[in-house]
Amino acid sequence: MKFFLDTANIDEIKRVNELGLVDGITTNPSIIAKEGRNFKEVIQEICGIIDGPVSAEVVGLETDEMLAEARDIAKWAPNVIVKIPMTENGLRAVNILSKEGIKTNVTLVFSVAQGLMAAKAGASYISPFVGRVDDIGTEGMTLVRNLKRVLEEYQYETEIITASVRTITHLQDAAVAGADIATIPGSLFPKLWSHPLTDIGIEQFLADWEKVPK
Ligand code: G3P
């Protein structure tokens, strides 16, 4: 499974990238707003650090607006992916963009039907939001498992980005479900490589090492 970072924070990206763990980046308007920086400038800076796909989202809701934004964003860097919301207008835009060779990530996917529509329209990626499905009392990971089965069954090349990942369990379950990618918030990443027993073990070893005659 590939790991994307769900952040536009340059320090977080550099820290995790130094460990060789970052295959790509996803952003959304809320994530961009947190940085208080110009959208294009921050996306181009990220694209200069990360070789893999970097998602940047349109904000227009009409197909024409989405197309204009997408065609502009696509010129910002060779590895930029245009994120489009899962609406009828969005699907129309995805269909046109895929024929122009512009890669898209269809976001805010909450059902198998939506994922299937996006794949059929030509999306390169779809983003089911597992945490937000959990929030309304349904199991989000079931959506990822079902989407994986359906896309494999019908041989779509569309990749599943497990998004709205909030916990270590989400990440582990996404891997077991066979998701192509999990996009992970910067705040969750350190929790993935840390374990209290590792810290206790190191402390014990160092205490015992003091007893070794020097
Ligand atoms: O990848 C989508 C993500 O940014 C949304 O996460 O936690 O706001 O549901 P969350």
Coordinates of C-alpha atoms and ligand atoms in Angstrom, one line a residue:
M1 CA 0.0 0.0 0.0
K2 CA 1.2 3.5 -0.8
F3 CA 1.3 6.2 1.9
F4 CA 0.2 9.7 1.0
L5 CA 0.4 12.5 3.5
D6 CA -2.9 14.4 3.9
T7 CA -1.3 17.8 4.6
A8 CA 0.1 21.0 3.0
N9 CA 2.4 21.6 5.8
I10 CA 6.0 21.7 4.5
D11 CA 7.7 20.8 7.8
E12 CA 5.4 17.7 8.2
I13 CA 6.1 16.7 4.6
K14 CA 9.9 17.0 4.9
R15 CA 10.0 15.2 8.2
V16 CA 8.1 12.1 6.9
N17 CA 9.7 12.3 3.5
E18 CA 13.2 12.0 5.1
L19 CA 12.1 8.5 6.3
G20 CA 11.2 7.5 2.7
L21 CA 7.6 7.0 3.6
V22 CA 5.8 9.5 1.4
D23 CA 4.5 8.3 -2.0
G24 CA 2.2 11.3 -2.6
I25 CA 0.3 14.2 -1.0
T26 CA -3.4 15.0 -0.8
T27 CA -4.9 18.4 0.1
N28 CA -8.3 19.9 0.2
P29 CA -9.5 23.5 0.7
S30 CA -9.6 23.1 4.5
I31 CA -6.0 21.8 4.6
I32 CA -4.8 24.6 2.4
A33 CA -6.6 27.2 4.5
K34 CA -4.7 26.0 7.6
E35 CA -1.3 27.0 6.1
G36 CA -2.4 30.7 5.4
R37 CA -0.4 30.7 2.1
N38 CA -1.2 31.2 -1.5
F39 CA -2.7 27.9 -3.0
K40 CA -0.6 27.8 -6.2
E41 CA 2.6 28.7 -4.3
V42 CA 2.2 26.0 -1.7
I43 CA 1.2 23.3 -4.2
Q44 CA 4.2 24.1 -6.4
E45 CA 6.5 24.0 -3.4
I46 CA 5.1 20.5 -2.4
C47 CA 5.5 19.3 -6.0
G48 CA 9.2 20.3 -5.9
I49 CA 9.7 18.1 -2.8
I50 CA 7.6 15.1 -3.6
D51 CA 7.9 13.2 -6.9
G52 CA 4.6 11.3 -6.5
P53 CA 1.1 12.6 -7.1
V54 CA 0.0 15.8 -5.3
S55 CA -3.8 16.4 -5.2
A56 CA -5.1 20.0 -5.5
E57 CA -8.8 20.5 -5.3
V58 CA -11.1 22.8 -7.4
V59 CA -13.7 24.9 -5.6
G60 CA -16.1 25.7 -8.5
L61 CA -19.3 23.8 -8.5
E62 CA -20.3 24.2 -12.1
T63 CA -18.7 22.0 -14.7
D64 CA -17.2 24.9 -16.7
E65 CA -15.7 26.4 -13.5
M66 CA -14.2 23.0 -12.5
L67 CA -12.8 22.6 -16.0
A68 CA -11.2 26.1 -16.0
E69 CA -9.6 25.6 -12.6
A70 CA -8.5 22.0 -13.4
R71 CA -6.8 23.0 -16.7
D72 CA -5.0 25.8 -14.8
I73 CA -4.0 23.5 -11.9
A74 CA -2.7 20.8 -14.3
K75 CA -0.1 23.3 -15.6
W76 CA 1.3 24.0 -12.1
A77 CA 3.5 20.9 -12.0
P78 CA 3.9 17.6 -13.9
N79 CA 2.8 15.5 -10.8
V80 CA -0.2 17.5 -9.9
I81 CA -3.6 15.7 -9.7
V82 CA -6.9 17.6 -9.9
K83 CA -9.3 16.8 -7.1
I84 CA -12.9 17.0 -8.1
P85 CA -16.0 16.6 -5.8
M86 CA -18.3 13.7 -6.4
T87 CA -21.3 15.4 -8.0
E88 CA -23.0 15.2 -11.4
N89 CA -21.1 18.3 -12.5
G90 CA -17.9 16.8 -11.2
L91 CA -18.4 13.6 -13.1
R92 CA -19.0 15.6 -16.3
A93 CA -15.7 17.4 -15.7
V94 CA -13.8 14.2 -14.9
N95 CA -15.0 12.6 -18.1
I96 CA -13.8 15.6 -20.2
L97 CA -10.5 15.9 -18.3
S98 CA -9.7 12.2 -18.6
K99 CA -10.0 12.6 -22.4
E100 CA -7.6 15.5 -22.2
G101 CA -5.1 13.4 -20.3
I102 CA -5.6 15.3 -17.0
K103 CA -5.6 13.0 -14.0
T104 CA -8.3 13.4 -11.4
N105 CA -9.0 12.3 -7.8
V106 CA -12.7 12.2 -7.1
T107 CA -13.3 13.2 -3.5
L108 CA -16.1 12.9 -1.0
V109 CA -17.0 9.4 -2.0
F110 CA -19.4 7.8 0.5
S111 CA -20.9 4.8 -1.4
V112 CA -20.0 2.0 -3.8
A113 CA -22.3 3.5 -6.4
Q114 CA -20.5 6.9 -6.2
G115 CA -17.1 5.1 -6.5
L116 CA -18.2 3.1 -9.5
M117 CA -19.6 6.2 -11.3
A118 CA -16.3 8.0 -10.8
A119 CA -14.2 5.1 -12.0
K120 CA -16.5 4.7 -15.1
A121 CA -16.2 8.5 -15.8
G122 CA -12.4 8.2 -15.9
A123 CA -11.1 9.1 -12.5
S124 CA -7.5 8.0 -11.8
Y125 CA -8.2 8.0 -8.1
I126 CA -11.3 7.8 -5.8
S127 CA -11.3 9.0 -2.2
P128 CA -13.7 7.2 0.1
F129 CA -13.8 9.1 3.5
V130 CA -13.8 6.3 6.1
G131 CA -13.6 8.5 9.2
R132 CA -16.6 10.6 8.2
V133 CA -18.6 7.4 7.5
D134 CA -17.7 6.1 11.0
D135 CA -18.8 9.5 12.3
I136 CA -22.4 8.8 11.3
G137 CA -22.5 5.4 12.9
T138 CA -21.6 3.1 9.9
E139 CA -18.4 1.2 9.4
G140 CA -16.3 3.2 6.9
M141 CA -13.8 0.5 6.1
T142 CA -16.7 -1.7 4.7
L143 CA -16.9 0.9 1.9
V144 CA -13.2 0.5 1.1
R145 CA -13.5 -3.4 1.1
N146 CA -16.5 -3.3 -1.2
L147 CA -15.0 -0.7 -3.6
K148 CA -11.8 -2.8 -3.9
R149 CA -13.9 -5.9 -4.8
V150 CA -16.0 -4.1 -7.4
L151 CA -13.1 -2.3 -9.1
E152 CA -11.1 -5.5 -9.3
E153 CA -14.1 -7.5 -10.5
Y154 CA -14.6 -5.0 -13.4
Q155 CA -10.9 -4.4 -14.0
Y156 CA -10.9 -0.6 -13.5
E157 CA -7.4 0.9 -13.2
T158 CA -8.8 3.6 -10.8
E159 CA -6.9 3.5 -7.5
I160 CA -8.5 3.7 -4.1
I161 CA -7.2 6.4 -1.7
T162 CA -8.5 5.6 1.8
A163 CA -9.1 9.1 3.1
S164 CA -10.4 10.7 6.3
V165 CA -8.0 8.3 8.1
R166 CA -8.0 9.1 11.8
T167 CA -6.5 6.1 13.6
I168 CA -3.8 3.5 13.5
T169 CA -6.6 0.9 13.1
H170 CA -7.9 2.8 10.0
L171 CA -4.5 2.5 8.4
Q172 CA -4.1 -1.2 9.3
D173 CA -7.6 -2.1 8.1
A174 CA -7.0 -0.2 4.8
A175 CA -3.9 -2.3 4.2
V176 CA -5.8 -5.5 5.0
A177 CA -8.6 -4.4 2.7
G178 CA -6.2 -4.0 -0.2
A179 CA -6.6 -0.3 -0.6
D180 CA -4.0 1.0 -3.1
I181 CA -3.3 4.1 -1.0
A182 CA -4.0 5.5 2.5
T183 CA -3.7 9.2 3.0
I184 CA -2.5 10.0 6.5
P185 CA -2.7 13.3 8.4
G186 CA 0.7 14.6 9.5
S187 CA -0.4 14.3 13.2
L188 CA -1.1 10.6 12.9
F189 CA 2.1 9.6 11.2
P190 CA 4.4 9.7 14.3
K191 CA 1.9 7.5 16.1
L192 CA 2.4 4.8 13.4
W193 CA 6.1 4.4 14.1
S194 CA 5.9 4.9 17.9
H195 CA 5.1 2.2 20.5
P196 CA 5.3 2.6 24.4
L197 CA 6.9 -0.9 24.6
T198 CA 9.6 0.2 22.2
D199 CA 10.4 3.2 24.5
I200 CA 10.4 1.0 27.6
G201 CA 12.6 -1.6 25.9
I202 CA 15.2 1.1 25.0
E203 CA 15.2 2.5 28.5
Q204 CA 15.8 -1.0 30.0
F205 CA 18.6 -1.8 27.6
L206 CA 20.3 1.5 28.3
A207 CA 20.0 1.0 32.1
D208 CA 21.5 -2.5 31.8
W209 CA 24.2 -1.3 29.5
E210 CA 25.4 1.0 32.4
K211 CA 26.1 -2.3 34.4
V212 CA 28.5 -3.6 31.7
P213 CA 32.1 -3.2 32.9
K214 CA 33.8 -0.5 30.9
Ligands
G3P1 O1 -8.5 13.1 3.0 C1 -9.7 13.7 3.4 C2 -9.5 14.3 4.7 O2 -8.7 15.4 4.6 C3 -10.7 14.5 5.5 O3 -10.4 14.1 6.8 O4 -10.7 13.9 9.2 O5 -11.6 15.9 7.9 O6 -12.7 13.7 7.7 P1 -11.4 14.5 8.0

